[in-house]
């Protein structure tokens, strides 16, 4: 019953450092997503992968890159971390693209990232 | 683009009180509407959904009705429990930034006191 697994759960970075957030799902879902959650702003989509082999920018892609490594895994990379990237990051997956009318998204437990 | 507006929180209630969390939306076409819940320290999980006008979604005692005439999808529960304390997000499948996406409101924190 793993669902969507994210690592790490917590991370502190210094400004300018890089890191990769890992995400894996075991539900054989086609679509995967990275969101960030900031107080008072809900969830904002950073990048998504509608299907294996494709990635697209979401609402707030600047400062991030992604890789859809295979159907199961979708990573998010911060090349040069900035304090504005302090946030809680959620990976999610769905059977099909969530633009579809009935598609439910399944979320990981989140990564709390602090950039100092 | 499409958007979702939720009432500001936090909402603080006593156990067994009636709950309403307001949600209104702006959308082109006919979106599906969702409520997601986030318990402390966890990711979001789907609470209920409705896919067309006048549909009622329900789960765990929570209900919400898709009202096209008022563009609303308010969440209600007749008698809340301490275990319902969480953050509740209204969302829609809609058009944003030139493609269809799952669009979230800002979330409403609910605190239920014994």
PDB file of C-alpha atoms in Angstrom:
ATOM      1  CA  UNK A   1       0.000   0.000   0.000  1.00  0.00           C
ATOM      2  CA  UNK A   2       2.915   2.400  -0.635  1.00  0.00           C
ATOM      3  CA  UNK A   3       1.114   4.642  -3.155  1.00  0.00           C
ATOM      4  CA  UNK A   4       3.286   7.720  -3.782  1.00  0.00           C
ATOM      5  CA  UNK A   5       6.609   7.836  -1.965  1.00  0.00           C
ATOM      6  CA  UNK A   6       8.720  10.972  -1.709  1.00  0.00           C
ATOM      7  CA  UNK A   7      12.225  11.394  -0.351  1.00  0.00           C
ATOM      8  CA  UNK A   8      13.523  13.121   1.643  1.00  0.00           C
ATOM      9  CA  UNK A   9      10.854  14.247   4.114  1.00  0.00           C
ATOM     10  CA  UNK A  10      12.879  17.197   5.381  1.00  0.00           C
ATOM     11  CA  UNK A  11      15.835  19.112   3.953  1.00  0.00           C
ATOM     12  CA  UNK A  12      17.750  22.266   4.768  1.00  0.00           C
ATOM     13  CA  UNK A  13      19.866  23.800   2.017  1.00  0.00           C
ATOM     14  CA  UNK A  14      22.124  26.786   1.815  1.00  0.00           C
ATOM     15  CA  UNK A  15      21.487  29.353  -0.888  1.00  0.00           C
ATOM     16  CA  UNK A  16      23.103  28.204  -4.130  1.00  0.00           C
ATOM     17  CA  UNK A  17      23.189  24.513  -3.279  1.00  0.00           C
ATOM     18  CA  UNK A  18      21.502  21.969  -5.495  1.00  0.00           C
ATOM     19  CA  UNK A  19      19.379  18.953  -4.684  1.00  0.00           C
ATOM     20  CA  UNK A  20      16.986  16.467  -6.216  1.00  0.00           C
ATOM     21  CA  UNK A  21      13.657  15.454  -4.742  1.00  0.00           C
ATOM     22  CA  UNK A  22      12.713  11.895  -5.592  1.00  0.00           C
ATOM     23  CA  UNK A  23       9.220  10.541  -6.195  1.00  0.00           C
ATOM     24  CA  UNK A  24       7.994   7.072  -7.057  1.00  0.00           C
ATOM     25  CA  UNK A  25       4.517   5.589  -7.455  1.00  0.00           C
ATOM     26  CA  UNK A  26       3.513   1.950  -7.531  1.00  0.00           C
ATOM     27  CA  UNK A  27       0.000   2.322  -8.949  1.00  0.00           C
ATOM     28  CA  UNK A  28       0.995   2.097 -12.636  1.00  0.00           C
ATOM     29  CA  UNK A  29      -0.229   5.649 -13.173  1.00  0.00           C
ATOM     30  CA  UNK A  30       0.481   7.444 -16.409  1.00  0.00           C
ATOM     31  CA  UNK A  31       0.639  11.019 -15.096  1.00  0.00           C
ATOM     32  CA  UNK A  32       2.791  12.549 -12.378  1.00  0.00           C
ATOM     33  CA  UNK A  33       3.070  16.048 -10.906  1.00  0.00           C
ATOM     34  CA  UNK A  34       5.114  18.267  -8.648  1.00  0.00           C
ATOM     35  CA  UNK A  35       3.352  20.916  -6.557  1.00  0.00           C
ATOM     36  CA  UNK A  36       4.547  23.403  -4.001  1.00  0.00           C
ATOM     37  CA  UNK A  37       2.426  24.477  -1.059  1.00  0.00           C
ATOM     38  CA  UNK A  38       2.872  27.901   0.480  1.00  0.00           C
ATOM     39  CA  UNK A  39       0.783  29.508   3.240  1.00  0.00           C
ATOM     40  CA  UNK A  40      -2.326  31.205   1.900  1.00  0.00           C
ATOM     41  CA  UNK A  41      -1.622  30.123  -1.676  1.00  0.00           C
ATOM     42  CA  UNK A  42      -2.823  26.563  -1.810  1.00  0.00           C
ATOM     43  CA  UNK A  43      -1.024  24.210  -4.146  1.00  0.00           C
ATOM     44  CA  UNK A  44       0.667  25.485  -7.273  1.00  0.00           C
ATOM     45  CA  UNK A  45       1.786  23.209 -10.069  1.00  0.00           C
ATOM     46  CA  UNK A  46       5.514  23.346 -10.833  1.00  0.00           C
ATOM     47  CA  UNK A  47       5.891  20.703 -13.553  1.00  0.00           C
ATOM     48  CA  UNK A  48       3.943  17.728 -14.738  1.00  0.00           C
ATOM     49  CA  UNK A  49       4.383  14.662 -16.858  1.00  0.00           C
ATOM     50  CA  UNK A  50       1.175  13.668 -18.588  1.00  0.00           C
ATOM     51  CA  UNK A  51       2.720  10.395 -19.739  1.00  0.00           C
ATOM     52  CA  UNK A  52       6.056   8.630 -19.697  1.00  0.00           C
ATOM     53  CA  UNK A  53       8.520  10.472 -21.900  1.00  0.00           C
ATOM     54  CA  UNK A  54       6.838  13.884 -21.661  1.00  0.00           C
ATOM     55  CA  UNK A  55       7.209  16.793 -19.269  1.00  0.00           C
ATOM     56  CA  UNK A  56       5.647  20.242 -19.286  1.00  0.00           C
ATOM     57  CA  UNK A  57       5.822  23.430 -17.275  1.00  0.00           C
ATOM     58  CA  UNK A  58       3.142  24.255 -14.778  1.00  0.00           C
ATOM     59  CA  UNK A  59       2.307  27.519 -13.080  1.00  0.00           C
ATOM     60  CA  UNK A  60       5.644  28.168 -11.316  1.00  0.00           C
ATOM     61  CA  UNK A  61       8.484  26.349 -13.148  1.00  0.00           C
ATOM     62  CA  UNK A  62      11.286  28.887 -12.780  1.00  0.00           C
ATOM     63  CA  UNK A  63      14.281  27.564 -10.853  1.00  0.00           C
ATOM     64  CA  UNK A  64      13.284  23.912 -11.252  1.00  0.00           C
ATOM     65  CA  UNK A  65      13.895  21.038 -13.639  1.00  0.00           C
ATOM     66  CA  UNK A  66      12.284  17.626 -13.798  1.00  0.00           C
ATOM     67  CA  UNK A  67      13.020  14.183 -15.150  1.00  0.00           C
ATOM     68  CA  UNK A  68      10.507  11.428 -15.816  1.00  0.00           C
ATOM     69  CA  UNK A  69      12.972   8.606 -15.353  1.00  0.00           C
ATOM     70  CA  UNK A  70      10.457   5.860 -16.159  1.00  0.00           C
ATOM     71  CA  UNK A  71       6.763   5.271 -15.614  1.00  0.00           C
ATOM     72  CA  UNK A  72       7.228   4.987 -11.842  1.00  0.00           C
ATOM     73  CA  UNK A  73       9.639   7.814 -11.074  1.00  0.00           C
ATOM     74  CA  UNK A  74       9.520  11.584 -11.453  1.00  0.00           C
ATOM     75  CA  UNK A  75      12.244  13.737  -9.903  1.00  0.00           C
ATOM     76  CA  UNK A  76      12.422  17.461  -9.229  1.00  0.00           C
ATOM     77  CA  UNK A  77      15.774  19.247  -9.241  1.00  0.00           C
ATOM     78  CA  UNK A  78      16.734  22.596  -7.779  1.00  0.00           C
ATOM     79  CA  UNK A  79      19.950  23.635  -9.503  1.00  0.00           C
ATOM     80  CA  UNK A  80      20.742  26.670  -7.337  1.00  0.00           C
ATOM     81  CA  UNK A  81      18.427  26.933  -4.351  1.00  0.00           C
ATOM     82  CA  UNK A  82      17.051  30.321  -3.297  1.00  0.00           C
ATOM     83  CA  UNK A  83      15.194  31.324  -0.092  1.00  0.00           C
ATOM     84  CA  UNK A  84      12.048  31.863  -2.223  1.00  0.00           C
ATOM     85  CA  UNK A  85      12.035  28.110  -2.816  1.00  0.00           C
ATOM     86  CA  UNK A  86      11.425  27.418   0.868  1.00  0.00           C
ATOM     87  CA  UNK A  87       8.180  25.488   0.747  1.00  0.00           C
ATOM     88  CA  UNK A  88       6.511  22.123   1.138  1.00  0.00           C
ATOM     89  CA  UNK A  89       6.766  20.068  -2.038  1.00  0.00           C
ATOM     90  CA  UNK A  90       4.263  17.403  -3.002  1.00  0.00           C
ATOM     91  CA  UNK A  91       4.520  14.785  -5.665  1.00  0.00           C
ATOM     92  CA  UNK A  92       1.280  13.359  -7.022  1.00  0.00           C
ATOM     93  CA  UNK A  93       0.172  10.845  -9.597  1.00  0.00           C
ATOM     94  CA  UNK A  94      -3.003   9.965 -11.412  1.00  0.00           C
ATOM     95  CA  UNK A  95      -4.145   7.258 -13.767  1.00  0.00           C
ATOM     96  CA  UNK A  96      -4.597   9.789 -16.515  1.00  0.00           C
ATOM     97  CA  UNK A  97      -3.998  13.469 -16.970  1.00  0.00           C
ATOM     98  CA  UNK A  98      -5.892  15.462 -14.312  1.00  0.00           C
ATOM     99  CA  UNK A  99      -7.374  17.693 -16.934  1.00  0.00           C
ATOM    100  CA  UNK A 100      -9.693  14.773 -17.420  1.00  0.00           C
ATOM    101  CA  UNK A 101     -13.098  15.089 -15.869  1.00  0.00           C
ATOM    102  CA  UNK A 102     -12.991  12.368 -13.256  1.00  0.00           C
ATOM    103  CA  UNK A 103      -9.368  11.815 -12.542  1.00  0.00           C
ATOM    104  CA  UNK A 104      -8.323  11.535  -8.898  1.00  0.00           C
ATOM    105  CA  UNK A 105      -4.811  12.578  -7.901  1.00  0.00           C
ATOM    106  CA  UNK A 106      -2.874  10.656  -5.222  1.00  0.00           C
ATOM    107  CA  UNK A 107      -0.341  12.582  -3.184  1.00  0.00           C
ATOM    108  CA  UNK A 108       2.862  11.766  -1.356  1.00  0.00           C
ATOM    109  CA  UNK A 109       3.480  12.926   2.198  1.00  0.00           C
ATOM    110  CA  UNK A 110       5.499  15.934   1.162  1.00  0.00           C
ATOM    111  CA  UNK A 111       9.040  17.278   1.512  1.00  0.00           C
ATOM    112  CA  UNK A 112       9.564  20.262   3.766  1.00  0.00           C
ATOM    113  CA  UNK A 113      12.434  22.255   2.256  1.00  0.00           C
ATOM    114  CA  UNK A 114      14.100  25.225   3.919  1.00  0.00           C
ATOM    115  CA  UNK A 115      16.653  27.332   2.061  1.00  0.00           C
ATOM    116  CA  UNK A 116      18.787  29.545   4.285  1.00  0.00           C
TER     117      UNK A 116
ATOM    118  CA  UNK B   1      -7.956  30.985 -16.600  1.00  0.00           C
ATOM    119  CA  UNK B   2     -10.141  28.993 -14.286  1.00  0.00           C
ATOM    120  CA  UNK B   3      -9.885  29.563 -10.550  1.00  0.00           C
ATOM    121  CA  UNK B   4     -11.182  28.491  -7.138  1.00  0.00           C
ATOM    122  CA  UNK B   5     -11.922  30.728  -4.143  1.00  0.00           C
ATOM    123  CA  UNK B   6     -12.325  29.363  -0.630  1.00  0.00           C
ATOM    124  CA  UNK B   7     -13.298  31.015   2.613  1.00  0.00           C
ATOM    125  CA  UNK B   8     -10.448  32.163   4.803  1.00  0.00           C
ATOM    126  CA  UNK B   9      -9.628  30.100   7.834  1.00  0.00           C
ATOM    127  CA  UNK B  10      -9.065  28.948  10.376  1.00  0.00           C
ATOM    128  CA  UNK B  11     -12.506  27.680  11.214  1.00  0.00           C
ATOM    129  CA  UNK B  12     -12.809  26.682  14.867  1.00  0.00           C
ATOM    130  CA  UNK B  13     -15.779  24.580  15.990  1.00  0.00           C
ATOM    131  CA  UNK B  14     -16.811  22.534  18.982  1.00  0.00           C
ATOM    132  CA  UNK B  15     -17.346  18.825  18.546  1.00  0.00           C
ATOM    133  CA  UNK B  16     -20.782  17.957  17.099  1.00  0.00           C
ATOM    134  CA  UNK B  17     -21.220  21.409  15.555  1.00  0.00           C
ATOM    135  CA  UNK B  18     -22.391  21.903  11.963  1.00  0.00           C
ATOM    136  CA  UNK B  19     -19.710  22.660   9.409  1.00  0.00           C
ATOM    137  CA  UNK B  20     -19.843  24.692   6.223  1.00  0.00           C
ATOM    138  CA  UNK B  21     -16.762  25.618   4.208  1.00  0.00           C
ATOM    139  CA  UNK B  22     -17.565  27.830   1.253  1.00  0.00           C
ATOM    140  CA  UNK B  23     -16.080  27.305  -2.190  1.00  0.00           C
ATOM    141  CA  UNK B  24     -16.869  29.186  -5.389  1.00  0.00           C
ATOM    142  CA  UNK B  25     -15.297  28.768  -8.777  1.00  0.00           C
ATOM    143  CA  UNK B  26     -14.771  30.450 -12.116  1.00  0.00           C
ATOM    144  CA  UNK B  27     -14.527  28.159 -15.097  1.00  0.00           C
ATOM    145  CA  UNK B  28     -15.090  27.867 -18.797  1.00  0.00           C
ATOM    146  CA  UNK B  29     -16.989  24.788 -19.821  1.00  0.00           C
ATOM    147  CA  UNK B  30     -18.153  22.209 -17.303  1.00  0.00           C
ATOM    148  CA  UNK B  31     -15.432  21.289 -14.824  1.00  0.00           C
ATOM    149  CA  UNK B  32     -15.411  18.460 -12.330  1.00  0.00           C
ATOM    150  CA  UNK B  33     -15.228  19.640  -8.720  1.00  0.00           C
ATOM    151  CA  UNK B  34     -13.351  18.065  -5.830  1.00  0.00           C
ATOM    152  CA  UNK B  35     -12.704  18.394  -2.122  1.00  0.00           C
ATOM    153  CA  UNK B  36      -9.337  17.183  -0.888  1.00  0.00           C
ATOM    154  CA  UNK B  37      -8.349  16.890   2.785  1.00  0.00           C
ATOM    155  CA  UNK B  38      -4.873  17.154   4.302  1.00  0.00           C
ATOM    156  CA  UNK B  39      -4.442  15.722   7.796  1.00  0.00           C
ATOM    157  CA  UNK B  40      -1.481  16.959   9.858  1.00  0.00           C
ATOM    158  CA  UNK B  41       1.829  15.714   8.484  1.00  0.00           C
ATOM    159  CA  UNK B  42       0.249  13.978   5.501  1.00  0.00           C
ATOM    160  CA  UNK B  43      -0.329  14.557   1.822  1.00  0.00           C
ATOM    161  CA  UNK B  44      -3.678  15.443   0.311  1.00  0.00           C
ATOM    162  CA  UNK B  45      -6.312  12.782  -0.230  1.00  0.00           C
ATOM    163  CA  UNK B  46      -9.558  12.937  -2.140  1.00  0.00           C
ATOM    164  CA  UNK B  47     -12.578  13.425   0.115  1.00  0.00           C
ATOM    165  CA  UNK B  48     -15.375  13.668  -2.465  1.00  0.00           C
ATOM    166  CA  UNK B  49     -16.110  14.791  -5.986  1.00  0.00           C
ATOM    167  CA  UNK B  50     -18.921  15.778  -8.354  1.00  0.00           C
ATOM    168  CA  UNK B  51     -18.724  15.699 -12.117  1.00  0.00           C
ATOM    169  CA  UNK B  52     -21.822  17.551 -13.302  1.00  0.00           C
ATOM    170  CA  UNK B  53     -24.361  20.137 -12.200  1.00  0.00           C
ATOM    171  CA  UNK B  54     -26.644  19.102  -9.299  1.00  0.00           C
ATOM    172  CA  UNK B  55     -24.478  16.100  -8.474  1.00  0.00           C
ATOM    173  CA  UNK B  56     -23.888  15.555  -4.757  1.00  0.00           C
ATOM    174  CA  UNK B  57     -20.589  14.096  -3.636  1.00  0.00           C
ATOM    175  CA  UNK B  58     -20.464  12.466  -0.218  1.00  0.00           C
ATOM    176  CA  UNK B  59     -17.969  10.600   1.962  1.00  0.00           C
ATOM    177  CA  UNK B  60     -17.351  10.131   5.708  1.00  0.00           C
ATOM    178  CA  UNK B  61     -20.395  12.270   6.562  1.00  0.00           C
ATOM    179  CA  UNK B  62     -19.242  15.164   4.374  1.00  0.00           C
ATOM    180  CA  UNK B  63     -21.358  16.385   1.466  1.00  0.00           C
ATOM    181  CA  UNK B  64     -21.051  18.952  -1.301  1.00  0.00           C
ATOM    182  CA  UNK B  65     -23.451  19.776  -4.133  1.00  0.00           C
ATOM    183  CA  UNK B  66     -22.326  21.075  -7.540  1.00  0.00           C
ATOM    184  CA  UNK B  67     -24.343  24.278  -8.027  1.00  0.00           C
ATOM    185  CA  UNK B  68     -23.866  25.644 -11.518  1.00  0.00           C
ATOM    186  CA  UNK B  69     -26.261  28.572 -11.043  1.00  0.00           C
ATOM    187  CA  UNK B  70     -24.227  29.937  -8.120  1.00  0.00           C
ATOM    188  CA  UNK B  71     -20.866  28.450  -9.250  1.00  0.00           C
ATOM    189  CA  UNK B  72     -20.422  26.938  -5.807  1.00  0.00           C
ATOM    190  CA  UNK B  73     -19.393  23.655  -4.204  1.00  0.00           C
ATOM    191  CA  UNK B  74     -19.725  24.217  -0.466  1.00  0.00           C
ATOM    192  CA  UNK B  75     -18.563  21.481   1.903  1.00  0.00           C
ATOM    193  CA  UNK B  76     -20.907  20.519   4.769  1.00  0.00           C
ATOM    194  CA  UNK B  77     -20.979  18.095   7.650  1.00  0.00           C
ATOM    195  CA  UNK B  78     -23.766  17.791  10.172  1.00  0.00           C
ATOM    196  CA  UNK B  79     -21.691  16.895  13.231  1.00  0.00           C
ATOM    197  CA  UNK B  80     -17.910  17.337  13.234  1.00  0.00           C
ATOM    198  CA  UNK B  81     -15.466  15.314  15.292  1.00  0.00           C
ATOM    199  CA  UNK B  82     -12.046  16.160  16.661  1.00  0.00           C
ATOM    200  CA  UNK B  83     -10.605  13.772  14.066  1.00  0.00           C
ATOM    201  CA  UNK B  84     -11.937  16.053  11.281  1.00  0.00           C
ATOM    202  CA  UNK B  85      -9.342  18.691  12.174  1.00  0.00           C
ATOM    203  CA  UNK B  86      -7.402  19.179   8.943  1.00  0.00           C
ATOM    204  CA  UNK B  87      -6.933  21.509   5.999  1.00  0.00           C
ATOM    205  CA  UNK B  88      -9.607  21.249   3.311  1.00  0.00           C
ATOM    206  CA  UNK B  89      -8.934  22.161  -0.322  1.00  0.00           C
ATOM    207  CA  UNK B  90     -11.537  22.779  -2.986  1.00  0.00           C
ATOM    208  CA  UNK B  91     -10.332  22.013  -6.514  1.00  0.00           C
ATOM    209  CA  UNK B  92     -11.534  21.785 -10.086  1.00  0.00           C
ATOM    210  CA  UNK B  93     -10.370  20.201 -13.313  1.00  0.00           C
ATOM    211  CA  UNK B  94     -10.171  23.213 -15.519  1.00  0.00           C
ATOM    212  CA  UNK B  95      -8.359  25.396 -18.011  1.00  0.00           C
ATOM    213  CA  UNK B  96      -5.263  27.251 -16.844  1.00  0.00           C
ATOM    214  CA  UNK B  97      -2.098  28.378 -18.624  1.00  0.00           C
ATOM    215  CA  UNK B  98      -3.222  26.961 -21.962  1.00  0.00           C
ATOM    216  CA  UNK B  99      -4.058  23.456 -20.815  1.00  0.00           C
ATOM    217  CA  UNK B 100      -6.346  21.531 -18.520  1.00  0.00           C
ATOM    218  CA  UNK B 101      -5.116  21.100 -14.959  1.00  0.00           C
ATOM    219  CA  UNK B 102      -6.235  20.332 -11.413  1.00  0.00           C
ATOM    220  CA  UNK B 103      -6.601  23.811  -9.875  1.00  0.00           C
ATOM    221  CA  UNK B 104      -6.680  24.220  -6.098  1.00  0.00           C
ATOM    222  CA  UNK B 105      -8.074  26.836  -3.775  1.00  0.00           C
ATOM    223  CA  UNK B 106      -5.907  28.209  -0.972  1.00  0.00           C
ATOM    224  CA  UNK B 107      -7.210  25.772   1.625  1.00  0.00           C
ATOM    225  CA  UNK B 108      -9.269  26.209   4.803  1.00  0.00           C
ATOM    226  CA  UNK B 109      -7.945  24.975   8.127  1.00  0.00           C
ATOM    227  CA  UNK B 110     -10.552  23.382  10.406  1.00  0.00           C
ATOM    228  CA  UNK B 111      -9.912  22.972  14.114  1.00  0.00           C
ATOM    229  CA  UNK B 112     -12.452  20.988  16.126  1.00  0.00           C
ATOM    230  CA  UNK B 113     -12.265  21.304  19.915  1.00  0.00           C
ATOM    231  CA  UNK B 114     -13.540  18.585  22.273  1.00  0.00           C
TER     232      UNK B 114
END
